[in-house]
Short mmCIF file of C-alpha atoms and ligand atoms in Angstrom, two decimals:
data_model
loop_
_atom_site.label_atom_id
_atom_site.label_comp_id
_atom_site.label_asym_id
_atom_site.label_seq_id
_atom_site.Cartn_x
_atom_site.Cartn_y
_atom_site.Cartn_z
CA MET H 872 -0.20 0.16 -0.01
CA LYS H 873 1.35 3.61 -0.91
CA CYS H 874 -1.23 5.46 1.27
CA ILE H 875 -3.21 4.29 4.57
CA ALA H 876 -5.29 7.04 6.23
CA VAL H 877 -6.92 7.04 9.60
CA VAL H 878 -9.91 9.21 10.18
CA MET H 879 -10.23 9.73 14.34
CA ALA H 880 -12.89 11.85 16.43
CA MET H 881 -11.83 12.71 19.77
CA ALA H 882 -8.06 14.69 20.41
CA SER H 883 -7.20 12.21 23.13
CA GLU H 884 -7.81 9.18 20.83
CA ALA H 885 -5.21 10.71 18.35
CA SER H 886 -2.90 11.73 20.57
CA PRO H 887 -0.77 8.91 21.80
CA ILE H 888 -0.62 7.25 17.88
CA LEU H 889 0.51 11.19 16.52
CA THR H 890 3.30 11.21 19.44
CA GLN H 891 4.64 7.30 18.36
CA LEU H 892 4.13 8.41 14.24
CA GLY H 893 6.32 10.92 15.00
CA ALA H 894 2.90 12.52 12.98
CA GLN H 895 3.64 16.77 11.82
CA ALA H 896 0.59 18.76 10.76
CA ILE H 897 -0.45 19.30 7.80
CA PRO H 898 -2.09 22.08 6.19
CA ALA H 899 -5.65 21.72 7.07
CA ILE H 900 -8.60 23.13 5.07
CA PRO H 901 -9.96 26.67 5.76
CA LEU H 902 -12.90 26.92 7.74
CA LEU H 903 -13.86 23.34 8.53
CA PRO H 904 -12.78 21.84 11.98
CA PHE H 905 -10.66 19.00 10.43
CA GLU H 906 -6.58 18.41 11.56
CA PHE H 907 -4.69 16.53 8.84
CA PHE H 908 -1.43 15.08 9.94
CA GLU H 909 0.93 12.97 8.09
CA ALA H 910 3.67 9.63 8.58
CA ASN H 911 6.12 7.98 7.41
CA ARG H 912 6.29 4.07 8.02
CA ASN H 913 8.37 1.96 6.05
CA GLY H 914 7.61 4.22 2.87
CA CYS H 915 4.33 3.75 3.39
CA ARG H 916 2.57 7.28 3.92
CA VAL H 917 0.21 7.48 7.13
CA ILE H 918 -2.40 10.37 7.43
CA ILE H 919 -4.12 10.97 10.40
CA SER H 920 -7.33 13.25 10.36
CA VAL H 921 -8.55 14.18 13.73
CA ASN H 922 -12.32 15.96 13.22
CA GLY H 923 -11.52 18.52 15.71
CA ARG H 924 -12.67 21.22 18.03
CA ASP H 925 -16.82 22.05 17.02
CA ARG H 926 -16.52 26.16 17.19
CA ARG H 927 -19.11 26.66 19.15
CA HIS H 928 -19.34 24.13 21.98
CA GLY H 929 -15.43 24.12 22.10
CA VAL H 930 -15.69 20.37 22.00
CA ASP H 931 -14.36 16.70 20.22
CA SER H 932 -16.84 16.86 16.91
CA ILE H 933 -18.10 13.41 17.44
CA GLY H 934 -20.84 11.40 15.66
CA THR H 935 -21.45 10.83 12.09
CA GLU H 936 -21.45 14.25 10.33
CA ALA H 937 -18.41 15.33 10.96
CA ALA H 938 -16.93 11.71 10.50
CA ALA H 939 -18.88 11.72 6.81
CA LEU H 940 -17.54 15.17 6.03
CA ASN H 941 -13.75 14.31 7.50
CA THR H 942 -13.84 10.84 5.17
CA TYR H 943 -14.80 12.52 2.37
CA PHE H 944 -11.67 15.26 2.61
CA VAL H 945 -9.50 12.59 2.72
CA ALA H 946 -10.35 10.73 0.38
CA ASP H 947 -11.18 13.15 -2.58
CA ARG H 948 -7.43 14.95 -1.38
CA TYR H 949 -5.08 11.99 -0.72
CA ASN H 950 -7.64 8.56 -2.00
CA PRO H 951 -5.90 5.96 0.32
CA ASP H 952 -5.61 2.53 -0.84
CA LEU H 953 -6.89 1.73 2.66
CA LEU H 954 -9.33 4.01 5.44
CA ILE H 955 -8.98 2.67 8.70
CA THR H 956 -11.71 4.74 11.35
CA ALA H 957 -9.88 4.84 14.74
CA GLY H 958 -10.90 5.12 18.24
CA THR H 959 -12.42 4.05 21.31
CA ALA H 960 -16.08 1.86 21.69
CA GLY H 961 -18.61 0.44 23.60
CA GLY H 962 -18.46 -3.81 23.89
CA TRP H 963 -20.66 -6.12 25.52
CA MET H 964 -19.59 -8.19 28.50
CA HIS H 965 -22.06 -10.97 27.72
CA GLN H 966 -20.06 -11.23 24.46
CA GLY H 967 -16.85 -10.94 26.52
CA ALA H 968 -15.14 -7.96 25.65
CA GLU H 969 -13.37 -6.51 28.45
CA ILE H 970 -11.76 -2.45 28.96
CA GLY H 971 -9.07 -2.33 26.59
CA ASP H 972 -9.95 -5.12 23.59
CA VAL H 973 -8.71 -4.03 20.39
CA PHE H 974 -11.82 -4.59 18.08
CA VAL H 975 -11.19 -4.94 14.24
CA SER H 976 -14.59 -4.78 11.88
CA ASP H 977 -16.35 -7.91 10.25
CA GLN H 978 -18.59 -7.63 7.28
CA LYS H 979 -19.91 -5.00 7.72
CA PHE H 980 -21.21 -1.58 9.45
CA VAL H 981 -24.53 -0.62 10.55
CA HIS H 982 -26.98 2.15 12.03
CA HIS H 983 -28.51 1.24 14.94
CA ASP H 984 -30.69 4.45 15.47
CA ARG H 985 -32.50 5.29 11.78
CA ARG H 986 -35.57 3.36 12.42
CA ILE H 987 -37.81 4.19 9.20
CA ALA H 988 -40.26 1.45 8.81
CA ILE H 989 -41.59 1.58 4.95
CA PRO H 990 -40.02 -1.42 2.94
CA GLY H 991 -36.88 -0.33 0.95
CA LEU H 992 -35.76 2.01 3.04
CA ASP H 993 -35.32 0.32 6.63
CA GLU H 994 -32.89 -1.56 4.80
CA TYR H 995 -31.20 2.07 3.78
CA GLY H 996 -31.86 2.96 7.47
CA ILE H 997 -29.19 0.49 8.90
CA GLY H 998 -27.20 0.79 5.74
CA SER H 999 -25.03 -2.16 6.09
CA TYR H 1000 -21.67 -0.59 4.47
CA PRO H 1001 -19.10 -3.08 3.76
CA ALA H 1002 -16.19 -3.85 5.63
CA VAL H 1003 -12.59 -5.17 4.20
CA PRO H 1004 -12.51 -8.55 5.32
CA ALA H 1005 -10.01 -8.31 7.72
CA ALA H 1006 -9.88 -12.19 9.73
CA GLY H 1007 -6.43 -12.70 8.12
CA LEU H 1008 -5.28 -9.54 10.27
CA ALA H 1009 -6.75 -10.06 12.98
CA ARG H 1010 -5.56 -13.31 13.70
CA ALA H 1011 -2.28 -12.27 12.89
CA LEU H 1012 -2.24 -9.50 15.32
CA ASN H 1013 -4.96 -11.59 17.96
CA LEU H 1014 -7.09 -8.52 17.86
CA LYS H 1015 -10.55 -9.68 18.20
CA LEU H 1016 -13.39 -9.09 15.06
CA GLY H 1017 -16.76 -7.35 15.44
CA VAL H 1018 -19.53 -5.82 13.53
CA VAL H 1019 -19.26 -2.11 14.14
CA THR H 1020 -22.81 -0.25 15.16
CA THR H 1021 -23.22 3.32 14.98
CA SER H 1022 -25.66 5.92 16.39
CA ASN H 1023 -25.34 9.63 17.25
CA SER H 1024 -25.85 8.48 20.98
CA LEU H 1025 -23.89 7.14 23.62
CA ASP H 1026 -26.30 5.27 26.11
CA GLU H 1027 -28.63 2.76 24.65
CA ASN H 1028 -32.49 2.93 24.26
CA ASP H 1029 -34.49 -0.40 24.44
CA ASP H 1030 -35.08 0.33 20.32
CA ASP H 1031 -31.01 0.69 20.08
CA ARG H 1032 -30.71 -2.75 22.08
CA ARG H 1033 -33.18 -3.98 20.14
CA LEU H 1034 -31.54 -3.11 16.54
CA ILE H 1035 -28.74 -3.73 17.83
CA ALA H 1036 -29.20 -7.68 18.69
CA ALA H 1037 -31.21 -7.60 15.37
CA ASN H 1038 -27.64 -6.70 12.96
CA GLY H 1039 -25.21 -8.79 15.13
CA GLY H 1040 -23.27 -5.54 16.59
CA SER H 1041 -20.45 -6.35 19.11
CA VAL H 1042 -18.86 -2.75 18.82
CA LYS H 1043 -21.14 0.01 19.69
CA GLU H 1044 -19.89 3.62 18.47
CA MET H 1045 -21.11 7.15 16.57
CA GLU H 1046 -18.51 7.55 13.61
CA ALA H 1047 -17.55 4.19 11.97
CA ALA H 1048 -21.22 3.59 9.81
CA ALA H 1049 -20.84 7.51 8.88
CA VAL H 1050 -16.90 6.19 7.31
CA ALA H 1051 -18.24 3.59 5.81
CA TYR H 1052 -20.94 5.29 4.11
CA VAL H 1053 -18.51 7.81 2.12
CA CYS H 1054 -15.70 5.12 1.15
CA GLU H 1055 -18.02 2.22 0.06
CA MET H 1056 -18.95 5.34 -2.11
CA MET H 1057 -15.91 6.79 -2.97
CA ALA H 1058 -14.79 2.96 -3.67
CA ILE H 1059 -12.46 3.10 -0.98
CA PRO H 1060 -11.57 0.18 1.06
CA VAL H 1061 -12.36 0.67 5.29
CA MET H 1062 -11.43 -0.95 7.82
CA ALA H 1063 -12.69 0.32 11.78
CA LEU H 1064 -9.89 -0.41 14.36
CA LYS H 1065 -11.92 0.26 17.86
CA ALA H 1066 -10.47 -0.08 21.52
CA ILE H 1067 -13.37 -0.67 24.34
CA THR H 1068 -13.38 2.52 27.25
CA ASP H 1069 -16.71 0.58 28.58
CA LEU H 1070 -19.08 -2.09 29.12
CA VAL H 1071 -22.68 -1.74 27.53
CA ASP H 1072 -24.01 -3.94 29.56
CA HIS H 1073 -22.16 -3.28 32.99
CA HIS H 1074 -24.15 -1.93 35.50
CA THR H 1075 -21.74 1.31 35.87
CA ALA H 1076 -23.55 4.61 33.76
CA THR H 1077 -21.34 4.43 29.61
CA ALA H 1078 -20.17 7.94 30.26
CA ASP H 1079 -18.58 7.33 33.62
CA GLN H 1080 -16.78 4.28 32.20
CA PHE H 1081 -15.83 6.22 28.95
CA ASN H 1082 -14.31 8.52 30.97
CA ALA H 1083 -12.04 6.65 33.55
CA ASN H 1084 -11.40 4.41 30.47
CA LEU H 1085 -10.16 7.40 28.17
CA THR H 1086 -6.57 7.12 28.27
CA MET H 1087 -5.81 3.66 28.88
CA ALA H 1088 -7.65 2.64 25.87
CA SER H 1089 -6.49 5.07 23.51
CA ARG H 1090 -2.92 3.63 24.66
CA ARG H 1091 -3.86 0.34 23.24
CA LEU H 1092 -5.41 1.92 20.43
CA ALA H 1093 -2.04 3.66 19.78
CA GLU H 1094 0.04 0.23 19.92
CA LYS H 1095 -2.54 -2.22 17.94
CA LEU H 1096 -3.17 0.69 15.13
CA LEU H 1097 1.02 1.01 14.71
CA GLN H 1098 0.88 -2.75 14.60
CA VAL H 1099 -2.07 -2.64 11.70
CA ILE H 1100 0.05 -0.20 9.58
CA ASP H 1101 3.34 -2.07 10.32
CA PHE H 1102 1.27 -5.27 8.75
CA CYS H 1103 -1.01 -3.69 6.04
CA ALA H 1104 1.71 -1.53 4.61
CA PRO H 1105 3.70 -3.86 2.44
CA ARG H 1106 0.75 -6.24 1.70
CA MET H 1107 -2.45 -5.30 -0.55
CA VAL H 1108 -5.55 -4.84 0.24
CA ALA H 1109 -7.18 -8.76 -0.81
CA ASP H 1110 -3.53 -10.15 1.58
CA LEU H 1111 -5.77 -8.61 5.21
CA ALA H 1112 -8.59 -11.40 4.25
N1 LIG O 1249 -17.00 12.45 27.47
C1 LIG O 1249 -16.66 12.78 26.37
C2 LIG O 1249 -17.55 12.42 25.25
C3 LIG O 1249 -17.50 11.30 24.43
S1 LIG O 1249 -18.33 10.67 23.26
C4 LIG O 1249 -16.25 13.81 25.76
O1 LIG O 1249 -16.43 14.86 26.32
O2 LIG O 1249 -16.08 13.86 24.39
C5 LIG O 1249 -18.05 8.76 22.68
C6 LIG O 1249 -16.58 8.38 22.12
O3 LIG O 1249 -16.61 7.47 22.11
C7 LIG O 1249 -17.34 8.60 20.17
O4 LIG O 1249 -16.53 9.43 19.54
C8 LIG O 1249 -17.53 6.66 19.77
O5 LIG O 1249 -17.59 6.41 18.44
C9 LIG O 1249 -16.88 6.29 21.26
N2 LIG O 1249 -17.23 5.27 22.23
C10 LIG O 1249 -17.30 4.79 22.74
N3 LIG O 1249 -18.38 4.25 23.43
C11 LIG O 1249 -18.83 4.50 22.96
C12 LIG O 1249 -20.16 3.76 23.24
N4 LIG O 1249 -20.76 2.73 23.71
N5 LIG O 1249 -21.23 3.95 22.53
C13 LIG O 1249 -20.60 5.40 21.55
N6 LIG O 1249 -20.05 5.28 21.36
C14 LIG O 1249 -19.29 4.97 22.02
#
């Protein structure tokens, strides 16, 4: 691969990998909050694009809108061989997930908060954008595999729970399906790498778990992301299956 792009939502998720790659800031897009960084890893160009700060609210631009727009710019500007949506996520105890586990996307990316009970539009709402087959990569790097499911809420309600179960979701976050939607349109292979900050079926509130584990999970994410980049760089996308 000549170029791998990584799209990330939060500054604290991105900080450890930027340091480890020795990534340099590169020009941003006027008016937009996205922050671009570049590194070279064994001859492969690595672009890291972070969603940046929301100007009105002064917080990280998490969620699907910023993720989709950021992905579009990265895809259009750098035409990467592979795009990785990297960050943190919730997992489920009853599926064996543990805090700090790092998951690779399996099969498809889905939405669990777009309920449209009209034939045809119901499936459009769920999305089901393809994830690059990466079972070989997961096996080689000892990563778990799971279907990534996206909504714009940190917690989940009963409708979310039903839809997540119906779609076989096991990695819950707020950006990946939007990233995969753009990548499918632009014919760019997409993979998620997500470190577990919280257990959805634990009695502790998700936000409290998230805040307690964000630093550790971001460190784990960086460690695995580096291994994923080093695994992918000398290979072709088809070699990840
Ligand atoms: N308290 C944070 C908000 C983080 S929102 C702040 O102050 O900015 C959660 C972020 O982590 C999102 O980008 C999302 O992709 C990811 N995330 C982690 N666990 C999640 C979960 N259980 N459900 C949804 N998103 C989760």
